[in-house]
Short mmCIF file of C-alpha atoms in Angstrom, two decimals:
data_model
loop_
_atom_site.label_atom_id
_atom_site.label_comp_id
_atom_site.label_asym_id
_atom_site.label_seq_id
_atom_site.Cartn_x
_atom_site.Cartn_y
_atom_site.Cartn_z
CA MET A 1 -63.67 -81.69 108.90
CA SER A 2 -64.61 -78.11 108.70
CA ILE A 3 -62.97 -77.41 105.37
CA SER A 4 -65.03 -80.70 104.11
CA LEU A 5 -68.27 -79.29 105.53
CA LYS A 6 -67.58 -75.82 103.98
CA ALA A 7 -66.89 -77.50 100.44
CA ARG A 8 -70.05 -79.72 100.73
CA TRP A 9 -72.19 -76.62 101.82
CA ARG A 10 -70.71 -74.70 98.80
CA ARG A 11 -71.47 -77.32 96.42
CA TRP A 12 -75.03 -77.45 97.60
CA ILE A 13 -75.53 -73.83 97.37
CA ASN A 14 -73.97 -73.75 93.77
CA ARG A 15 -76.57 -76.36 92.84
CA ARG A 16 -79.37 -74.71 94.06
CA ILE A 17 -78.34 -71.07 92.84
CA PRO A 18 -76.61 -71.60 89.45
CA ARG A 19 -75.18 -68.61 87.96
CA SER A 20 -77.30 -66.37 86.10
CA ASP A 21 -77.69 -62.68 85.32
CA SER A 22 -81.39 -62.73 86.24
CA GLN A 23 -83.00 -64.41 89.32
CA VAL A 24 -86.54 -64.72 90.61
CA LEU A 25 -86.55 -65.06 94.22
CA SER A 26 -88.84 -68.02 95.61
CA GLN A 27 -89.02 -70.59 98.68
CA LYS A 28 -86.48 -72.76 96.40
CA ASN A 29 -83.55 -69.96 97.08
CA ILE A 30 -84.55 -68.20 99.92
CA PHE A 31 -83.29 -68.89 103.35
CA ILE A 32 -84.48 -67.57 106.92
CA LEU A 33 -82.98 -67.88 110.36
CA PRO A 34 -83.36 -65.86 113.67
CA THR A 35 -80.97 -63.14 114.17
CA ALA A 36 -79.04 -62.86 117.65
CA ALA A 37 -82.14 -60.67 118.82
CA GLY A 38 -84.38 -63.46 117.68
CA VAL A 39 -82.63 -66.16 119.68
CA VAL A 40 -82.77 -63.99 122.58
CA PHE A 41 -86.53 -63.30 122.11
CA GLY A 42 -87.24 -66.78 121.60
CA PHE A 43 -85.34 -67.94 124.81
CA LEU A 44 -87.25 -65.21 126.52
CA LEU A 45 -90.47 -66.55 125.27
CA LEU A 46 -89.55 -69.93 126.46
CA ILE A 47 -88.97 -68.64 130.11
CA MET A 48 -92.29 -66.93 130.02
CA LEU A 49 -93.95 -70.00 129.02
CA ILE A 50 -92.50 -72.06 131.76
CA THR A 51 -93.17 -69.32 134.31
CA ALA A 52 -96.93 -69.34 133.20
CA ILE A 53 -97.16 -73.14 133.47
CA ASN A 54 -95.56 -72.94 136.85
CA TYR A 55 -97.86 -70.30 138.38
CA GLN A 56 -100.87 -71.02 136.02
CA ASN A 57 -101.12 -67.43 135.52
CA SER A 58 -103.48 -66.51 132.66
CA LEU A 59 -101.94 -62.97 132.04
CA ILE A 60 -98.58 -64.76 131.44
CA TYR A 61 -99.99 -67.07 129.25
CA LEU A 62 -102.00 -64.28 127.17
CA LEU A 63 -98.62 -62.33 126.92
CA THR A 64 -96.73 -64.99 125.81
CA PHE A 65 -98.97 -66.21 123.12
CA LEU A 66 -99.23 -62.50 121.96
CA LEU A 67 -95.46 -62.19 121.57
CA GLY A 68 -95.18 -65.56 120.06
CA ALA A 69 -97.98 -64.81 117.48
CA LEU A 70 -95.92 -61.31 116.94
CA PHE A 71 -92.75 -63.61 116.12
CA VAL A 72 -94.66 -65.89 113.83
CA GLY A 73 -95.91 -62.64 111.84
CA ALA A 74 -92.54 -61.10 111.71
CA MET A 75 -91.05 -64.56 110.16
CA HIS A 76 -94.05 -64.16 107.64
CA GLN A 77 -93.26 -60.63 106.67
CA THR A 78 -89.43 -61.06 106.53
CA HIS A 79 -89.93 -63.95 104.10
CA ARG A 80 -92.41 -61.86 101.73
CA ASN A 81 -89.99 -59.11 101.67
CA LEU A 82 -87.99 -60.96 99.44
CA SER A 83 -90.39 -63.73 97.93
CA GLY A 84 -91.32 -62.72 94.23
CA LEU A 85 -88.56 -60.33 93.89
CA THR A 86 -86.79 -60.29 90.49
CA VAL A 87 -82.79 -59.06 90.56
CA ASP A 88 -81.08 -58.72 87.29
CA VAL A 89 -77.61 -57.64 86.49
CA VAL A 90 -78.04 -54.72 84.16
CA ARG A 91 -74.45 -53.37 83.90
CA ALA A 92 -71.12 -54.81 85.03
CA GLY A 93 -68.77 -51.76 85.55
CA GLU A 94 -65.23 -50.71 84.79
CA GLY A 95 -62.72 -49.11 87.09
CA GLN A 96 -59.31 -49.12 88.50
CA ALA A 97 -57.58 -51.86 90.01
CA GLY A 98 -57.61 -51.15 93.94
CA GLU A 99 -61.09 -49.50 93.67
CA ASP A 100 -64.26 -50.56 93.93
CA ILE A 101 -65.99 -51.63 90.50
CA SER A 102 -69.63 -50.78 90.30
CA PHE A 103 -72.15 -53.53 89.42
CA THR A 104 -75.70 -51.90 88.61
CA LEU A 105 -78.56 -54.41 89.52
CA ARG A 106 -82.24 -53.77 88.83
CA VAL A 107 -84.51 -55.04 91.58
CA THR A 108 -88.34 -55.68 90.65
CA ALA A 109 -90.94 -56.08 93.02
CA GLY A 110 -93.85 -58.41 92.49
CA LYS A 111 -97.34 -58.12 94.09
CA ASP A 112 -95.44 -57.42 97.47
CA ALA A 113 -93.18 -54.69 98.33
CA GLY A 114 -89.50 -55.50 99.10
CA LEU A 115 -88.54 -53.48 102.22
CA GLY A 116 -85.38 -52.94 104.14
CA LEU A 117 -83.43 -54.77 101.62
CA ASP A 118 -79.27 -55.07 102.12
CA LEU A 119 -77.01 -55.93 98.93
CA SER A 120 -73.56 -56.66 99.81
CA VAL A 121 -70.40 -58.03 98.22
CA GLU A 122 -67.42 -59.04 100.89
CA ASP A 123 -66.81 -55.84 102.85
CA SER A 124 -69.12 -53.54 100.59
CA SER A 125 -72.66 -53.24 101.13
CA VAL A 126 -75.89 -51.12 100.14
CA ALA A 127 -78.43 -51.03 102.72
CA GLY A 128 -81.93 -49.66 103.20
CA VAL A 129 -83.15 -50.28 99.69
CA HIS A 130 -87.15 -50.18 99.52
CA VAL A 131 -88.93 -51.44 96.24
CA PRO A 132 -92.53 -50.73 96.03
CA SER A 133 -95.01 -53.22 95.00
CA SER A 134 -94.77 -53.76 90.93
CA GLU A 135 -92.07 -51.05 90.77
CA SER A 136 -88.38 -51.49 89.92
CA ARG A 137 -85.11 -49.70 91.49
CA GLU A 138 -81.57 -49.75 90.05
CA VAL A 139 -79.02 -50.49 92.58
CA VAL A 140 -75.23 -49.81 92.19
CA VAL A 141 -73.05 -52.35 94.45
CA PRO A 142 -69.40 -51.60 94.62
CA VAL A 143 -67.22 -54.72 94.27
CA PRO A 144 -63.71 -54.46 95.72
CA SER A 145 -60.93 -55.13 93.16
CA ALA A 146 -57.27 -55.81 93.93
CA TYR A 147 -55.86 -56.85 90.56
CA ARG A 148 -56.28 -55.71 86.72
CA GLY A 149 -58.35 -58.29 84.97
CA TYR A 150 -61.85 -59.54 84.64
CA LEU A 151 -63.91 -59.13 87.91
CA ARG A 152 -66.75 -61.39 88.64
CA PRO A 153 -68.12 -61.49 92.23
CA ASP A 154 -68.81 -65.25 93.43
CA ARG A 155 -71.60 -64.15 95.08
CA ILE A 156 -74.03 -61.03 95.78
CA ARG A 157 -76.05 -61.24 98.81
CA ILE A 158 -79.43 -59.97 99.06
CA GLU A 159 -80.86 -59.63 102.81
CA THR A 160 -83.66 -58.33 104.76
CA ARG A 161 -84.44 -58.05 108.60
CA PHE A 162 -87.78 -56.10 108.33
CA PRO A 163 -89.80 -55.53 110.33
CA PHE A 164 -88.39 -56.28 113.53
CA GLY A 165 -84.73 -57.46 113.22
CA LEU A 166 -86.00 -60.93 115.10
CA LEU A 167 -85.32 -62.95 111.80
CA LYS A 168 -83.20 -62.48 108.55
CA ALA A 169 -84.20 -63.82 105.13
CA TRP A 170 -81.29 -63.85 102.54
CA THR A 171 -80.37 -65.47 99.17
CA TRP A 172 -77.50 -64.85 96.69
CA LEU A 173 -77.12 -63.87 92.87
CA ARG A 174 -74.20 -65.57 91.31
CA PRO A 175 -73.72 -63.31 88.32
CA VAL A 176 -72.27 -64.57 84.96
CA SER A 177 -71.17 -61.21 83.68
CA SER A 178 -67.63 -59.75 84.53
CA GLY A 179 -66.65 -56.34 85.39
CA VAL A 180 -63.05 -55.03 84.29
CA ALA A 181 -60.37 -53.78 86.45
CA PHE A 182 -57.94 -51.40 84.85
CA PRO A 183 -54.07 -51.53 85.48
CA ARG A 184 -53.07 -49.10 88.08
CA PRO A 185 -51.51 -45.87 86.29
CA ILE A 186 -47.81 -45.39 87.03
CA PRO A 187 -45.89 -42.44 85.51
CA ALA A 188 -44.19 -43.72 82.70
CA PRO A 189 -40.13 -42.86 81.96
CA ASP A 190 -39.43 -41.21 78.73
CA THR A 191 -38.91 -43.45 76.06
CA ASN A 192 -39.29 -44.08 72.26
CA SER A 193 -41.83 -46.50 70.63
CA THR A 194 -40.38 -49.14 68.30
CA VAL A 195 -43.56 -49.41 66.32
CA MET A 196 -43.24 -47.38 62.90
CA ASP A 197 -46.10 -46.93 60.30
CA GLY A 198 -45.30 -46.90 56.59
CA GLN A 199 -45.34 -42.92 55.90
CA GLU A 200 -43.22 -42.33 59.17
CA LEU A 201 -41.06 -45.03 58.51
CA LEU A 202 -39.29 -43.22 55.58
CA ALA A 203 -39.11 -39.93 57.34
CA SER A 204 -37.35 -41.46 60.43
CA SER A 205 -34.57 -42.95 58.49
CA PRO A 206 -31.30 -41.61 59.10
CA VAL A 207 -29.42 -39.65 56.58
CA SER A 208 -25.49 -40.87 55.81
CA GLY A 209 -22.95 -38.52 57.31
CA GLN A 210 -25.47 -36.58 59.39
CA ASP A 211 -25.83 -36.38 63.22
CA THR A 212 -29.31 -37.66 63.86
CA ALA A 213 -29.05 -37.38 67.54
CA ASP A 214 -31.39 -35.14 69.62
CA LEU A 215 -29.67 -33.96 72.68
CA ARG A 216 -31.31 -32.99 76.00
CA PRO A 217 -30.67 -33.01 79.63
CA TRP A 218 -30.79 -35.84 81.64
CA ARG A 219 -34.37 -36.57 83.32
CA GLU A 220 -35.56 -38.93 85.94
CA GLY A 221 -36.58 -42.34 84.06
CA ASP A 222 -34.25 -42.24 81.36
CA MET A 223 -32.43 -45.27 80.42
CA SER A 224 -28.77 -45.17 81.33
CA GLN A 225 -28.01 -46.60 77.86
CA ARG A 226 -28.79 -43.13 76.26
CA VAL A 227 -26.70 -41.10 78.34
CA MET A 228 -23.49 -39.66 76.54
CA TRP A 229 -20.94 -40.93 79.32
CA LYS A 230 -17.90 -39.48 77.58
CA ARG A 231 -19.50 -35.96 77.65
CA PHE A 232 -20.33 -36.50 81.39
CA ALA A 233 -16.67 -37.43 82.11
CA ARG A 234 -15.45 -34.26 80.44
CA SER A 235 -18.08 -31.90 81.73
CA GLY A 236 -20.18 -33.21 84.44
CA GLN A 237 -23.38 -32.81 82.72
CA MET A 238 -25.59 -35.75 82.07
CA ILE A 239 -26.82 -35.41 78.57
CA VAL A 240 -29.40 -37.98 76.98
CA ALA A 241 -29.03 -38.92 73.03
CA ASP A 242 -32.40 -39.65 71.44
CA TRP A 243 -31.25 -41.13 68.08
CA GLN A 244 -33.78 -40.66 65.30
CA GLY A 245 -32.95 -44.44 63.84
CA GLU A 246 -34.16 -45.85 67.11
CA GLN A 247 -37.24 -43.71 67.24
CA GLY A 248 -40.84 -45.20 66.30
CA SER A 249 -43.82 -43.55 65.43
CA PRO A 250 -44.83 -40.91 68.06
CA HIS A 251 -48.70 -41.88 67.63
CA TRP A 252 -48.00 -45.50 69.05
CA LEU A 253 -47.94 -46.34 72.76
CA ASP A 254 -45.60 -49.68 72.62
CA PHE A 255 -45.44 -52.30 75.28
CA ASN A 256 -41.97 -53.26 73.88
CA ALA A 257 -40.83 -49.68 74.70
CA PHE A 258 -39.72 -50.66 78.35
CA PRO A 259 -36.93 -53.15 78.32
CA GLY A 260 -35.78 -54.72 81.43
CA VAL A 261 -39.30 -54.11 83.08
CA ASP A 262 -41.82 -56.78 84.20
CA ALA A 263 -45.11 -57.09 82.25
CA GLU A 264 -47.50 -55.88 84.89
CA THR A 265 -45.40 -52.59 85.32
CA ARG A 266 -45.35 -52.07 81.66
CA LEU A 267 -48.97 -52.17 81.55
CA SER A 268 -49.30 -49.55 84.38
CA TYR A 269 -47.11 -47.21 82.39
CA LEU A 270 -49.07 -47.87 79.37
CA ALA A 271 -52.33 -47.10 81.20
CA TRP A 272 -50.87 -43.81 82.45
CA MET A 273 -49.89 -42.86 78.90
CA VAL A 274 -53.11 -43.51 77.78
CA LEU A 275 -54.82 -41.18 80.36
CA ASP A 276 -52.41 -38.61 79.44
CA ARG A 277 -52.92 -38.77 76.01
CA VAL A 278 -56.90 -38.72 76.42
CA GLN A 279 -56.57 -35.61 78.50
CA LYS A 280 -54.63 -33.94 75.84
CA ASN A 281 -56.78 -35.20 73.17
CA ALA A 282 -53.90 -36.50 71.24
CA LYS A 283 -54.03 -39.26 68.69
CA PHE A 284 -52.27 -42.31 69.78
CA GLY A 285 -52.42 -46.01 69.21
CA LEU A 286 -51.41 -49.11 71.13
CA ALA A 287 -49.37 -52.08 70.38
CA LEU A 288 -49.37 -55.08 72.41
CA PRO A 289 -48.03 -58.48 71.86
CA GLY A 290 -50.51 -60.10 69.77
CA ASP A 291 -52.78 -57.25 69.74
CA ALA A 292 -52.68 -53.77 68.26
CA ILE A 293 -55.29 -50.75 68.14
CA GLU A 294 -54.90 -48.37 65.55
CA PRO A 295 -54.29 -44.63 66.33
CA ASP A 296 -57.14 -42.61 67.04
CA ALA A 297 -58.32 -39.88 69.73
CA GLY A 298 -61.00 -39.36 72.19
CA ALA A 299 -62.43 -40.77 75.30
CA LEU A 300 -63.93 -44.02 73.94
CA HIS A 301 -60.83 -44.79 72.07
CA GLY A 302 -59.02 -44.19 75.74
CA GLU A 303 -61.59 -46.60 77.00
CA ARG A 304 -60.97 -49.47 74.35
CA CYS A 305 -57.32 -49.24 75.01
CA LEU A 306 -57.80 -49.57 79.03
CA ARG A 307 -59.76 -52.38 78.32
CA ALA A 308 -57.27 -53.96 76.04
CA LEU A 309 -54.70 -53.47 78.69
CA ALA A 310 -56.95 -54.60 81.41
CA THR A 311 -57.62 -58.05 79.94
CA TRP A 312 -54.29 -58.51 78.19
CA GLY A 313 -53.20 -62.18 78.92
CA GLU A 314 -56.47 -62.96 80.73
CA GLN A 315 -59.11 -65.26 80.05
CA PRO A 316 -62.75 -64.42 80.67
CA PRO A 317 -64.06 -66.51 84.07
CA ARG A 318 -65.81 -69.48 82.67
CA ASP A 319 -65.52 -71.69 85.75
CA ALA A 320 -68.34 -72.72 87.81
CA ASP A 321 -67.13 -71.05 90.88
CA GLY A 322 -65.85 -67.41 90.05
CA GLN A 323 -62.61 -66.30 91.78
CA PRO A 324 -63.04 -63.20 93.92
CA PHE A 325 -61.23 -60.21 92.84
CA GLY A 326 -60.79 -61.17 89.39
CA THR A 327 -59.31 -64.20 87.66
CA ARG A 328 -55.42 -63.18 87.83
CA GLN A 329 -53.33 -65.16 90.68
CA LEU A 330 -50.59 -63.94 92.73
CA GLN A 331 -47.53 -65.30 90.42
CA ASP A 332 -44.53 -63.57 89.07
CA HIS A 333 -44.96 -62.56 85.29
CA PRO A 334 -42.10 -63.27 82.97
CA VAL A 335 -40.17 -60.35 81.30
CA VAL A 336 -41.32 -59.76 77.91
CA GLY A 337 -38.73 -58.15 75.23
CA GLY A 338 -36.09 -57.72 77.74
CA SER A 339 -34.03 -58.68 80.71
CA VAL A 340 -33.79 -57.59 84.06
#
């Protein structure tokens, strides 16, 4: 029964407040109810009224009607704080999965000021926003994220309890725009790209009759296939051979360079490598299944690559009811380009 009622309530709200990046608040989409303090206040007024009737006391009548008028005035003012406001989504932010993604909203007041506004999403909120009459304020609302991908909050709540906290008036903004949550970076093991460009393809070709392996000590994260086990059996030293014939271009970060690793871990490896290359101002490209970004350098190039990693295999949310924490579901991703 409760699930059915919640579903019907949700459908009614969705019809009354359709998805939009801009919303004008009016009587059609503002809701108002007493708070817990307001309920107690009303109950005390009722007791005072019964007492005044019972004892026919004029002073109690006067006090009861004065407090009742105060309650009605507070109701009018609380509703007036939201009525006429315009709320717009200015920018849907980007950030790392597991952190808060910033959504920037612009709140514009009409002829009446918006006082004591609280904007909230899930467990995150911004309190005490005041917008003077005929002015605008930009408010950054942090939206929690859990997984990489597109992030679109189902509802952003706009609420006020000004002036006395006896009543609360609220509405929701159901944005269309989506933010992006980047994969969480994980330090990547030392590996070689399988992607070669035209010039480096010739340079990396092995020469017949020559030893083309680059020998170095073993480091944590190196694949066991590259360890020279015969030398280890003789000397006890773990030596890794990087064969030139297996190396691709050093300018490419390759999704297929991590055999035996699931897709999400590969994306986290690549995110770490992107941030490392940006910090070093190195030139690099990104190779993903079905997508490739040509080598370049700089922070803007890094953001473009991180965005490609975040949205790889994802579709922008288009459904009527946005899913919290992005569009991905908890499911096992198949291993691509290798076997466990």
